[in-house]
Short mmCIF file of C-alpha atoms and ligand atoms in Angstrom, two decimals:
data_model
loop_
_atom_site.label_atom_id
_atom_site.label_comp_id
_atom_site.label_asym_id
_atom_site.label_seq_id
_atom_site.Cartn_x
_atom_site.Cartn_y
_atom_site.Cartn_z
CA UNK A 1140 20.27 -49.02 5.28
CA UNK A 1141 18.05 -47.58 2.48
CA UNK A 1142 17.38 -43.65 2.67
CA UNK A 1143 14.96 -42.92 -0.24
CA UNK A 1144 14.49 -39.40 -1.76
CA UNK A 1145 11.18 -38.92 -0.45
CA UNK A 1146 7.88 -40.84 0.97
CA UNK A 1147 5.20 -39.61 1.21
CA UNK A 1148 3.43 -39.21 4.53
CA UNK A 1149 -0.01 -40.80 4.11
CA UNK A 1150 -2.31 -42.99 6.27
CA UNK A 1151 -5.62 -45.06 6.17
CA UNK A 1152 -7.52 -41.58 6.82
CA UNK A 1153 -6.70 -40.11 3.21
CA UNK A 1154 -7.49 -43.04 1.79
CA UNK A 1155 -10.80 -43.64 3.28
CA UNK A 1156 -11.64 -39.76 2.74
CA UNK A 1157 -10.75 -40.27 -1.14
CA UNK A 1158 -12.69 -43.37 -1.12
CA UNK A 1159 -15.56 -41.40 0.36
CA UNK A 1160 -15.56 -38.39 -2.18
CA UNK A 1161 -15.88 -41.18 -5.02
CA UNK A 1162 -18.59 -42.82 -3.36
CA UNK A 1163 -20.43 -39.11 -3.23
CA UNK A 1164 -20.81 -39.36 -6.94
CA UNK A 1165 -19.25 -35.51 -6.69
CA UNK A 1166 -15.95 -35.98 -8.77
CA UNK A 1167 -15.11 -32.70 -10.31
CA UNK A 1168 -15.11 -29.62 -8.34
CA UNK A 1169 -17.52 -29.41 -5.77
CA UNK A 1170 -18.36 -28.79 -1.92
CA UNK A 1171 -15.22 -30.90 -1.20
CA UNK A 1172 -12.92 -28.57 -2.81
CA UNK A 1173 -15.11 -25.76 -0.79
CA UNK A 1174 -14.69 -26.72 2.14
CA UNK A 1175 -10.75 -27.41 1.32
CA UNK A 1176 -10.83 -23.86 0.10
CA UNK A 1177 -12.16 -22.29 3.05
CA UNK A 1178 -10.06 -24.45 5.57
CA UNK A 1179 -6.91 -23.64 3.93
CA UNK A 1180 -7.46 -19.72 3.42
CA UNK A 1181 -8.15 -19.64 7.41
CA UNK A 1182 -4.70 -21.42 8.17
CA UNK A 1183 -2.92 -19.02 6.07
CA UNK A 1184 -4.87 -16.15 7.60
CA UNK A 1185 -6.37 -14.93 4.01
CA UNK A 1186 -9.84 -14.15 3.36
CA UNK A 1187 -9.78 -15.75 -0.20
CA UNK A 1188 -8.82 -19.15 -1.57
CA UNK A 1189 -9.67 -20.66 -5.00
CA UNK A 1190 -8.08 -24.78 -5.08
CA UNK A 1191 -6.45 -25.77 -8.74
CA UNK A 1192 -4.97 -28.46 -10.53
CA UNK A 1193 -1.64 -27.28 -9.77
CA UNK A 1194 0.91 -24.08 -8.50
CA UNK A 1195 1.47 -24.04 -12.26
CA UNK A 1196 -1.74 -22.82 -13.18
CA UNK A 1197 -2.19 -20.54 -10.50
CA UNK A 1198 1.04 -18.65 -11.37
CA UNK A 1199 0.07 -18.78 -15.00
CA UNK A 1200 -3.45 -17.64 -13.73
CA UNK A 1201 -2.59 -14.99 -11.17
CA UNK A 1202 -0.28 -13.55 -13.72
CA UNK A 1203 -3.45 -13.19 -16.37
CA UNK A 1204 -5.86 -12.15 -13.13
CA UNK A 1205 -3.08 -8.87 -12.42
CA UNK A 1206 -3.13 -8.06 -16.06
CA UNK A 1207 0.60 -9.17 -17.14
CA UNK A 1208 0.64 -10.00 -21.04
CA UNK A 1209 2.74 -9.64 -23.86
CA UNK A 1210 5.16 -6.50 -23.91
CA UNK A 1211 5.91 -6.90 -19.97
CA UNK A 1212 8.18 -7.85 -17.88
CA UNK A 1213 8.22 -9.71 -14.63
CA UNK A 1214 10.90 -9.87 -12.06
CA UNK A 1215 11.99 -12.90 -10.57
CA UNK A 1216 14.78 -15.47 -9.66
CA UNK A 1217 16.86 -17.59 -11.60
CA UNK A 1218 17.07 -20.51 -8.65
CA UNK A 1219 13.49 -21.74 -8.95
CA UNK A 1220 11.32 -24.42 -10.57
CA UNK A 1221 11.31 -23.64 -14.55
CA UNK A 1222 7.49 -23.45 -13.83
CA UNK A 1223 7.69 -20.30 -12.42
CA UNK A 1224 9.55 -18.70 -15.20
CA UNK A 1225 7.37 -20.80 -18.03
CA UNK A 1226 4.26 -19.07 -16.74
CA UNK A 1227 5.95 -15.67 -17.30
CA UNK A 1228 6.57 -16.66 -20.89
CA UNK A 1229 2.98 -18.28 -21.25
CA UNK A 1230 1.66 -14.73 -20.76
CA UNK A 1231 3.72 -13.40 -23.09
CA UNK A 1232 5.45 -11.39 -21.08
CA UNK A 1233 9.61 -11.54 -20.16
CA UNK A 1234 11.48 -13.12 -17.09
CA UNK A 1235 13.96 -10.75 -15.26
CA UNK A 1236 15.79 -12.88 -13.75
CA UNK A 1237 17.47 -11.43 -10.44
CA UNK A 1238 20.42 -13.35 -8.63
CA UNK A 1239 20.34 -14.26 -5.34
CA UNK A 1240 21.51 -13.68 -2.07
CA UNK A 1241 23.64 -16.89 -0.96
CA UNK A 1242 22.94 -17.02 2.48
CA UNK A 1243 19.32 -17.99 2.07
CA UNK A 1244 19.20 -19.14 -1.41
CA UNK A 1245 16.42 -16.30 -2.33
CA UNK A 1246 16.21 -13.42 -4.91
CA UNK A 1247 17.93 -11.01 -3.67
CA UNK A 1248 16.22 -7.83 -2.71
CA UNK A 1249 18.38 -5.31 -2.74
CA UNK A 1250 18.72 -6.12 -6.32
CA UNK A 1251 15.41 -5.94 -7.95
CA UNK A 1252 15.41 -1.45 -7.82
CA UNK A 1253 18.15 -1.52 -10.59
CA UNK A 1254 16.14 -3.56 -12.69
CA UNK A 1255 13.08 -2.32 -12.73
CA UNK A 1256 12.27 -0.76 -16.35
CA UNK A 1257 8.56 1.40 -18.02
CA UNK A 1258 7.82 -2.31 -19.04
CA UNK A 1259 8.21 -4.18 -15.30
CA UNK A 1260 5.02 -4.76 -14.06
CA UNK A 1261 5.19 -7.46 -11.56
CA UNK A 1262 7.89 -9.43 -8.50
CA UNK A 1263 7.65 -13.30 -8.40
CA UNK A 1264 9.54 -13.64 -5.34
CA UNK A 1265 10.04 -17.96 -4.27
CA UNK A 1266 10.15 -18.89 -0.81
CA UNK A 1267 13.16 -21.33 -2.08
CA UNK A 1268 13.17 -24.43 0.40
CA UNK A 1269 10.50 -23.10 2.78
CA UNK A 1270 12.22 -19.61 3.99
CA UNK A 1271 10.97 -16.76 3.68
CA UNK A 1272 12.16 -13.88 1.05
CA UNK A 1273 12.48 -10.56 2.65
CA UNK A 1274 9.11 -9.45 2.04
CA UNK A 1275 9.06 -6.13 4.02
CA UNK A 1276 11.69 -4.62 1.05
CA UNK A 1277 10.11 -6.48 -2.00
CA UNK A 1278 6.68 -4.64 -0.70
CA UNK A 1279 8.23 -1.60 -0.36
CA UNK A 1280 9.34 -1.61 -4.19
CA UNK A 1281 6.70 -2.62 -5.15
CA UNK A 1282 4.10 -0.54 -3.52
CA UNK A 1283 6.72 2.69 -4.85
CA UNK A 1284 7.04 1.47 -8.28
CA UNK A 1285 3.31 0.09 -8.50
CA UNK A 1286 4.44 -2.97 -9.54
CA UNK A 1287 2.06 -6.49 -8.20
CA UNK A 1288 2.99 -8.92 -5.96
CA UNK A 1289 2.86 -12.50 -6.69
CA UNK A 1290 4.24 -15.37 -4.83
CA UNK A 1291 5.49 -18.64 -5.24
CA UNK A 1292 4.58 -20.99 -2.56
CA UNK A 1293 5.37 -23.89 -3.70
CA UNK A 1294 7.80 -24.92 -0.42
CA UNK A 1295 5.86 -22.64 1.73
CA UNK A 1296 2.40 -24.23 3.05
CA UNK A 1297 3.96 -23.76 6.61
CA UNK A 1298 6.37 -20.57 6.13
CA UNK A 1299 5.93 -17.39 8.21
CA UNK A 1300 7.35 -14.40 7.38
CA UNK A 1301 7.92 -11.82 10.59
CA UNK A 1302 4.74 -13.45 12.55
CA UNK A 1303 2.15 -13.18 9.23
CA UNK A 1304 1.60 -16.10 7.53
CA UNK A 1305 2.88 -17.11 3.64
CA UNK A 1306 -0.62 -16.88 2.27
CA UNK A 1307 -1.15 -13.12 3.56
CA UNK A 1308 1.12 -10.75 2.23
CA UNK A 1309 1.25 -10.49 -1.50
CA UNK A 1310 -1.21 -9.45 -3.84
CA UNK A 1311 -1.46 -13.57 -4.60
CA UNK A 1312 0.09 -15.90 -3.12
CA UNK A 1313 0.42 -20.16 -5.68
CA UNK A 1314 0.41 -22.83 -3.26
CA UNK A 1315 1.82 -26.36 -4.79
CA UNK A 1316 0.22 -29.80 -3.53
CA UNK A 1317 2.62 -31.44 -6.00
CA UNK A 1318 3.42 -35.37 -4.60
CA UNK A 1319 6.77 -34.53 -2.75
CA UNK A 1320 5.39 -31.47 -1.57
CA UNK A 1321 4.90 -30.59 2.38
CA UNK A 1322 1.13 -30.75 1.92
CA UNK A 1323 -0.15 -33.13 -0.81
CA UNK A 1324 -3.11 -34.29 -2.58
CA UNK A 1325 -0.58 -35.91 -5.62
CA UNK A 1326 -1.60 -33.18 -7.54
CA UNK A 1327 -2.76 -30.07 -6.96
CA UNK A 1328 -2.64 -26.29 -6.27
CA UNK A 1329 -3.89 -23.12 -4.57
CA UNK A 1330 -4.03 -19.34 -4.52
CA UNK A 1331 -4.70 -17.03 -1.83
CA UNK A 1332 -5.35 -13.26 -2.00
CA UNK A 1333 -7.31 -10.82 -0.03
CA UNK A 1334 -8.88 -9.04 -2.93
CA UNK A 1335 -12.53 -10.29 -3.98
CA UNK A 1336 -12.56 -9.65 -7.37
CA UNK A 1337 -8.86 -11.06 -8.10
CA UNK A 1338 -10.21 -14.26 -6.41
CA UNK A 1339 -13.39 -14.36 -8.70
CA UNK A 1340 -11.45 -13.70 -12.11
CA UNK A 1341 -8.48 -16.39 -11.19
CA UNK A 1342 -11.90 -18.91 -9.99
CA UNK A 1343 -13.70 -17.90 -13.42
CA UNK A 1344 -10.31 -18.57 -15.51
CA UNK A 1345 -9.64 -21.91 -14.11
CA UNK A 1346 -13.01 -23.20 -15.36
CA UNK A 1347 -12.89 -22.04 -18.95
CA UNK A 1348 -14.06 -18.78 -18.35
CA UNK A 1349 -17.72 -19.53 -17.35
CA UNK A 1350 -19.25 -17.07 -15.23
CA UNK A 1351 -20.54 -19.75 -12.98
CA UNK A 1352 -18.69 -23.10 -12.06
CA UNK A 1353 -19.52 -26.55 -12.19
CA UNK A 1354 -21.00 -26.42 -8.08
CA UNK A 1355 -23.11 -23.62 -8.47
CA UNK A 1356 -24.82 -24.20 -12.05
CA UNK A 1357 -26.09 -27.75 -10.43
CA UNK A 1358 -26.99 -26.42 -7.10
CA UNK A 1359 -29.50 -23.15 -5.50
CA UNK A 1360 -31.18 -22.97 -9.19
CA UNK A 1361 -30.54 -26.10 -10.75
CA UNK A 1362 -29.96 -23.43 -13.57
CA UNK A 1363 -28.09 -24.89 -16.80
CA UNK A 1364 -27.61 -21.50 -17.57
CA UNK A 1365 -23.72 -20.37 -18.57
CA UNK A 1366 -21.71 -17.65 -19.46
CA UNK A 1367 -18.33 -17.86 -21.11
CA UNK A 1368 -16.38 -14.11 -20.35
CA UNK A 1369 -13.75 -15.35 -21.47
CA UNK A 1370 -11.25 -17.76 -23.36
CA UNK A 1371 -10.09 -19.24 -20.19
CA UNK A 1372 -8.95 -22.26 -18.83
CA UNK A 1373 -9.36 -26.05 -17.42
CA UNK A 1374 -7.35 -26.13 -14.31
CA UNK A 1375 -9.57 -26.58 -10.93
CA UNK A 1376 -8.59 -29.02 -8.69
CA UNK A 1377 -11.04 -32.26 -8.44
CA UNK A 1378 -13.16 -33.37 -5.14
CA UNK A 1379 -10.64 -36.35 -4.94
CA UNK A 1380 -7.85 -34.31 -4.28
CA UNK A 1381 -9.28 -31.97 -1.83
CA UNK A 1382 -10.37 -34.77 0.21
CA UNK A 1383 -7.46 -35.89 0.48
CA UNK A 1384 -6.07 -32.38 0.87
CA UNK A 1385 -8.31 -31.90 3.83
CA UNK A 1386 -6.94 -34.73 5.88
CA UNK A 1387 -3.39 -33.38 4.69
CA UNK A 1388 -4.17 -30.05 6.46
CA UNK A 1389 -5.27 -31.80 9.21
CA UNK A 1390 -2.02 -33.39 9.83
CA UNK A 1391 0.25 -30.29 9.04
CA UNK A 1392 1.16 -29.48 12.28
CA UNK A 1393 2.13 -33.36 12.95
CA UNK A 1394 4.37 -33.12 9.48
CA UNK A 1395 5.83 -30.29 10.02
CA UNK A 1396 6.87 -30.88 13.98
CA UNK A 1397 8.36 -33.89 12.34
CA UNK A 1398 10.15 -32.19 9.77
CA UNK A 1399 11.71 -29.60 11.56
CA UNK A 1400 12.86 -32.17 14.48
CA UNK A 1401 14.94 -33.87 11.60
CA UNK A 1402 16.13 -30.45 9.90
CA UNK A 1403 17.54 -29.75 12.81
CA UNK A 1404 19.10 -33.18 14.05
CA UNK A 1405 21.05 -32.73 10.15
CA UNK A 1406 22.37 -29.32 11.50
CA UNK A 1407 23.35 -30.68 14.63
CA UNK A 1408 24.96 -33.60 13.23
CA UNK A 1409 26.64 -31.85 10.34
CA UNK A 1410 27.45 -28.05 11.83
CA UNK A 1411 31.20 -29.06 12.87
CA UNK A 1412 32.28 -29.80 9.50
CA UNK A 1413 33.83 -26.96 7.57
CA UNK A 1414 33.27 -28.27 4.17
CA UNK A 1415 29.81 -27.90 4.59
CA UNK A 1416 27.25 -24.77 4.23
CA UNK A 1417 23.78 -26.07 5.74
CA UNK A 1418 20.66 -23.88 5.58
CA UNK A 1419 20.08 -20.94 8.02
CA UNK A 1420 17.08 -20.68 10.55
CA UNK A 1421 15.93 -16.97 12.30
CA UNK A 1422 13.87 -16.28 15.26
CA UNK A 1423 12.02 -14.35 13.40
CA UNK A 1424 10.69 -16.16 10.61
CA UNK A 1425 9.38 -19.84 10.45
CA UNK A 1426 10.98 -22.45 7.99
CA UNK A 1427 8.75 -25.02 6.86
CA UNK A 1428 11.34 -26.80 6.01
CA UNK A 1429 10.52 -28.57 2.66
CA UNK A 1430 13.74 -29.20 1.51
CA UNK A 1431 17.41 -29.58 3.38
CA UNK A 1432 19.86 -28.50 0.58
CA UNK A 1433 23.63 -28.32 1.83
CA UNK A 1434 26.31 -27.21 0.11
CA UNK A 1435 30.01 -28.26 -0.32
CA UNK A 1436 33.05 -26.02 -0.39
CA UNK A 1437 34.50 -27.87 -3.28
CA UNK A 1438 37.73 -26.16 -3.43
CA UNK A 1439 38.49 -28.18 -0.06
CA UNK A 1440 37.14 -31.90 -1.08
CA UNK A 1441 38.91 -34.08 -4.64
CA UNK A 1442 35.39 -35.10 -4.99
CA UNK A 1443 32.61 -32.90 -6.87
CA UNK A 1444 29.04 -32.73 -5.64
CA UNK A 1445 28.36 -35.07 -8.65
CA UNK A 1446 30.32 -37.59 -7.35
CA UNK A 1447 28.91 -36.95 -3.86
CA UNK A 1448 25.95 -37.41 -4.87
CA UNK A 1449 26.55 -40.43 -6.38
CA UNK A 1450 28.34 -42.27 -3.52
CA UNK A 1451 25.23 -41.35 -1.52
CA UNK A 1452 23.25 -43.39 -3.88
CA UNK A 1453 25.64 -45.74 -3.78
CA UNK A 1454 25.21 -46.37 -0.14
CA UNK A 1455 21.65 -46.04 -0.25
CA UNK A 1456 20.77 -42.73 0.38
CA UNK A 1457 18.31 -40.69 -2.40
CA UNK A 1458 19.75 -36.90 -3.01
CA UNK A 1459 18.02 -34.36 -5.17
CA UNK A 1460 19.51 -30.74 -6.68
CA UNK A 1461 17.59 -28.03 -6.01
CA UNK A 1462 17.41 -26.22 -8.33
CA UNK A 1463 19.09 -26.33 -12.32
CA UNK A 1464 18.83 -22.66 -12.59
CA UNK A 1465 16.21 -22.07 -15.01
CA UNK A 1466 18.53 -19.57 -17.33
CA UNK A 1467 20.29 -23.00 -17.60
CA UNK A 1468 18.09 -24.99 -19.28
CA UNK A 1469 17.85 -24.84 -23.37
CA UNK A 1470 14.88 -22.72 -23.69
CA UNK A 1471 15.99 -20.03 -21.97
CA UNK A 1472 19.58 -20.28 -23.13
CA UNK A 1473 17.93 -20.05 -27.14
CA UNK A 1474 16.10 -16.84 -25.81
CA UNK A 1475 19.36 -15.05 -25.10
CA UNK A 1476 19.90 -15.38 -21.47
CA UNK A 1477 23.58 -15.47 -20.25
CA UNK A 1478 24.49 -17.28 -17.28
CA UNK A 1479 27.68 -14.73 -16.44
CA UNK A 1480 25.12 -12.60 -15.17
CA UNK A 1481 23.97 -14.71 -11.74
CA UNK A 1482 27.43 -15.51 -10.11
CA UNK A 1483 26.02 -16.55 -7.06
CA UNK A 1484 23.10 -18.78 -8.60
CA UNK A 1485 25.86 -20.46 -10.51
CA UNK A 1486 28.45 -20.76 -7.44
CA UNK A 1487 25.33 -22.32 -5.40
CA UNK A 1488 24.54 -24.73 -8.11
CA UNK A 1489 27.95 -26.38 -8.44
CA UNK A 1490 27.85 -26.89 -5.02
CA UNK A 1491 24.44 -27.63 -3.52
CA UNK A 1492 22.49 -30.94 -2.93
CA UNK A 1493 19.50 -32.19 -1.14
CA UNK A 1494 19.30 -33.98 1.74
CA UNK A 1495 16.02 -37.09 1.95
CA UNK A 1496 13.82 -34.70 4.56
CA UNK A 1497 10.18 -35.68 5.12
CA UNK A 1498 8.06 -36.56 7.86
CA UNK A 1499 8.07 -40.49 8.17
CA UNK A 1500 12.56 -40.44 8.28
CA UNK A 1501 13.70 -42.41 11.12
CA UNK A 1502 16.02 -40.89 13.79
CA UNK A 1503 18.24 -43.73 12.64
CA UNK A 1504 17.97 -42.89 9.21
CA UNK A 1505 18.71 -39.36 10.02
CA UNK A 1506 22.17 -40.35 11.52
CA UNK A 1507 22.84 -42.65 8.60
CA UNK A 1508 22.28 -39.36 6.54
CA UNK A 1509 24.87 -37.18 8.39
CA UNK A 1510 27.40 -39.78 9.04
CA UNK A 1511 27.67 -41.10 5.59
CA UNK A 1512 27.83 -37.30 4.55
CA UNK A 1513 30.93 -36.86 7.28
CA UNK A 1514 32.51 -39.96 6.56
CA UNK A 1515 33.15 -39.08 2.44
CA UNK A 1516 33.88 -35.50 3.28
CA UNK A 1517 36.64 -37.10 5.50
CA UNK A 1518 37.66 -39.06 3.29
CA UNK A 1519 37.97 -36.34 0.41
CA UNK A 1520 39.29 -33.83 2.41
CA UNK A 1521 42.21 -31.79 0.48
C1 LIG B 1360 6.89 -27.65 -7.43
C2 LIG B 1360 7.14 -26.25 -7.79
C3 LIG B 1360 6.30 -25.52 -8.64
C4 LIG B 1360 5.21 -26.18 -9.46
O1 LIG B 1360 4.23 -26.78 -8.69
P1 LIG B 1360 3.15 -27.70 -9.42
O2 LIG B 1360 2.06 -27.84 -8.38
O3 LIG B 1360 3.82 -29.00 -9.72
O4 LIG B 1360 2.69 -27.00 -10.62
C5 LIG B 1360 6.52 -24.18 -8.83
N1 LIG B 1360 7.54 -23.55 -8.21
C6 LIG B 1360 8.39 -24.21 -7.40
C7 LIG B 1360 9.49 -23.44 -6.73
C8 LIG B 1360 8.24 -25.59 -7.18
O5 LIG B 1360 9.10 -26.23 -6.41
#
């Protein structure tokens, strides 16, 4: 049986909607990406939604919107996409990076006070795998130490945190519609907030600064009429993609019934084996479940998670790592970061994998999943 990485879950309707937004001679940004804007801020409960070219550019742009730039510092976690760390350098300012807490694989919380220096001016807490940080104590912090809010969302389209939606609670909140994301339009991104103004400057950055975009200078007025406030940038999201977004949010609740139905078939399959940490759920929160990363305890097994990865492939089944810890990687090992300070971000790495979770998996495919998982852990056992 073949168990790829990932497939994407995606049907006749996107691609007659996509077909449709090129036939409206409206490719850039227009009332497409609207009405994908307005759709989306309502299912994440917040008043204010502006739809980008990626998460990427609305962390990079959210950080510029809140005022971070060179001489700052900005708080965040070393288990994470590099993106969300690159954008902290691409304002200039300096990653703090805070290690996390191991039973849910997020920055730890009770952490971030210590760190907190004149300079710190902002929290980039990540939702890692689609559960939720503790927000209550990162908004306490915060709101004591006047610090701003940002979120990456990346795994969280579907996440909610206590009852209130991912989408609602920070000062901004980056969305990813990347292709293996839960909701996708191949590429994409967006960012929520509840504040007006933050909306409009992040809206007037991602479309080089121009006091009015694209939709409005060639509608109402017909005005060519422009402004430039600022050197901004060019990262909107396209008419294509919200189309296809739109059908995408559509289907969410579909996808992510699906999702969690095979999350938790893995933890009932797997959750008698002892060599094996699998992700938490609480009643609290909702998981939406974009990743399943498992862990081994390695001083039990002769095999690495390496090699377990690799005799997954080898019987068909795709595996991921989430994540290389971004103090890992070159660039930020040149600028001086050491990895002796996360112990638990480097424990987790040696150990962790991901699982092939996504909507279209067969219940069969599920059970190859877990038994081929069982069957080299028993195998391996010390
Ligand atoms: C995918 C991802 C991003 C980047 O999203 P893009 O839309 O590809 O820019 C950022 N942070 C995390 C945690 C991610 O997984």
């Amino acid at each position: 049986m073949k168990v790829p990485f990932y497939v994407p879950f995606i049907d006749e309707e996107e691609v007659n909607e996509v077909i449709s937004a090129i036939k409206s001679n409206w490719l850039s940004k227009g009332p497409k990406s609207v009405e994908f804007e307005n759709q989306f801020s309502k299912s994440v409960e917040s008043p204010y939604a502006v739809a980008l070219n990626s998460c990427t550019a609305g962390l990079h742009l959210s950080q510029l919107a809140l005022g971070i730039g060179p001489g700052d510092e900005v708080i965040t976690t070393p288990y994470t996409f590099a993106a969300t760390a690159n954008t902290i350098l691409h304002c200039g300012a300096k990653p703090i990076f805070i290690d996390i807490e191991p039973a849910t694989l997020n920055i730890n919380a009770k952490l971030i006070e210590q760190a907190i220096t004149p300079r710190t001016k902002a929290i980039i807490p990540v939702h890692f795998a689609g559960f939720p940080c503790d927000m209550d104590p990162i908004l306490e912090i915060a709101q004591q130490r006047k610090l701003v809010v940002i979120e990456d969302a990346a795994h969280a389209v579907y996440t909610k945190y206590k009852n209130r939606p991912i989408g609602s609670i920070g000062d901004i909140t980056c969305f990813s519609f990347y292709a293996t994301k839960n909701l996708t339009t191949g590429e994409g991104g967006m960012i929520t907030t509840r504040n007006e103004e933050t909306a409009n400057r992040v809206r007037v950055m991602s479309q080089h600064g121009m006091s009015r975009n694209a939709w409005n200078r060639y509608s109402g007025r017909g005005s060519w009429y422009y402004e430039v406030e600022e050197a901004g940038f060019k990262y909107n999201m396209t008419d294509l993609q919200a189309a296809m977004g739109l059908v995408q949010l559509k289907k969410l609740e579909r996808m992510q019934k699906l999702r969690m139905q095979h999350a938790r078939r893995y933890t009932e399959l797997l959750s008698g084996c002892e060599e094996l940490i699998l992700p938490i759920e609480t009643p609290e929160n909702r998981h939406a479940w974009h990743l399943y990363p498992i862990r081994l305890d390695i001083k039990r097994l002769r095999i690495t998670r390496d090699e377990m990865v690799e005799r997954l492939s080898q019987a068909g089944i795709g595996c991921s790592v989430h994540f290389i810890p971004v103090p890992y990687h070159p660039v930020y090992q040149k600028l001086g970061y050491d990895l002796a300070d996360y112990p638990e971000t480097t424990k987790v790495y040696e150990a962790i994998f991901s699982l092939p979770l996504y909507p279209g998996l067969t219940g069969e495919q599920v059970q190859y999943v877990a038994q081929s998982v069982l069957s080299i852990i028993r195998d391996e056992r010390i």
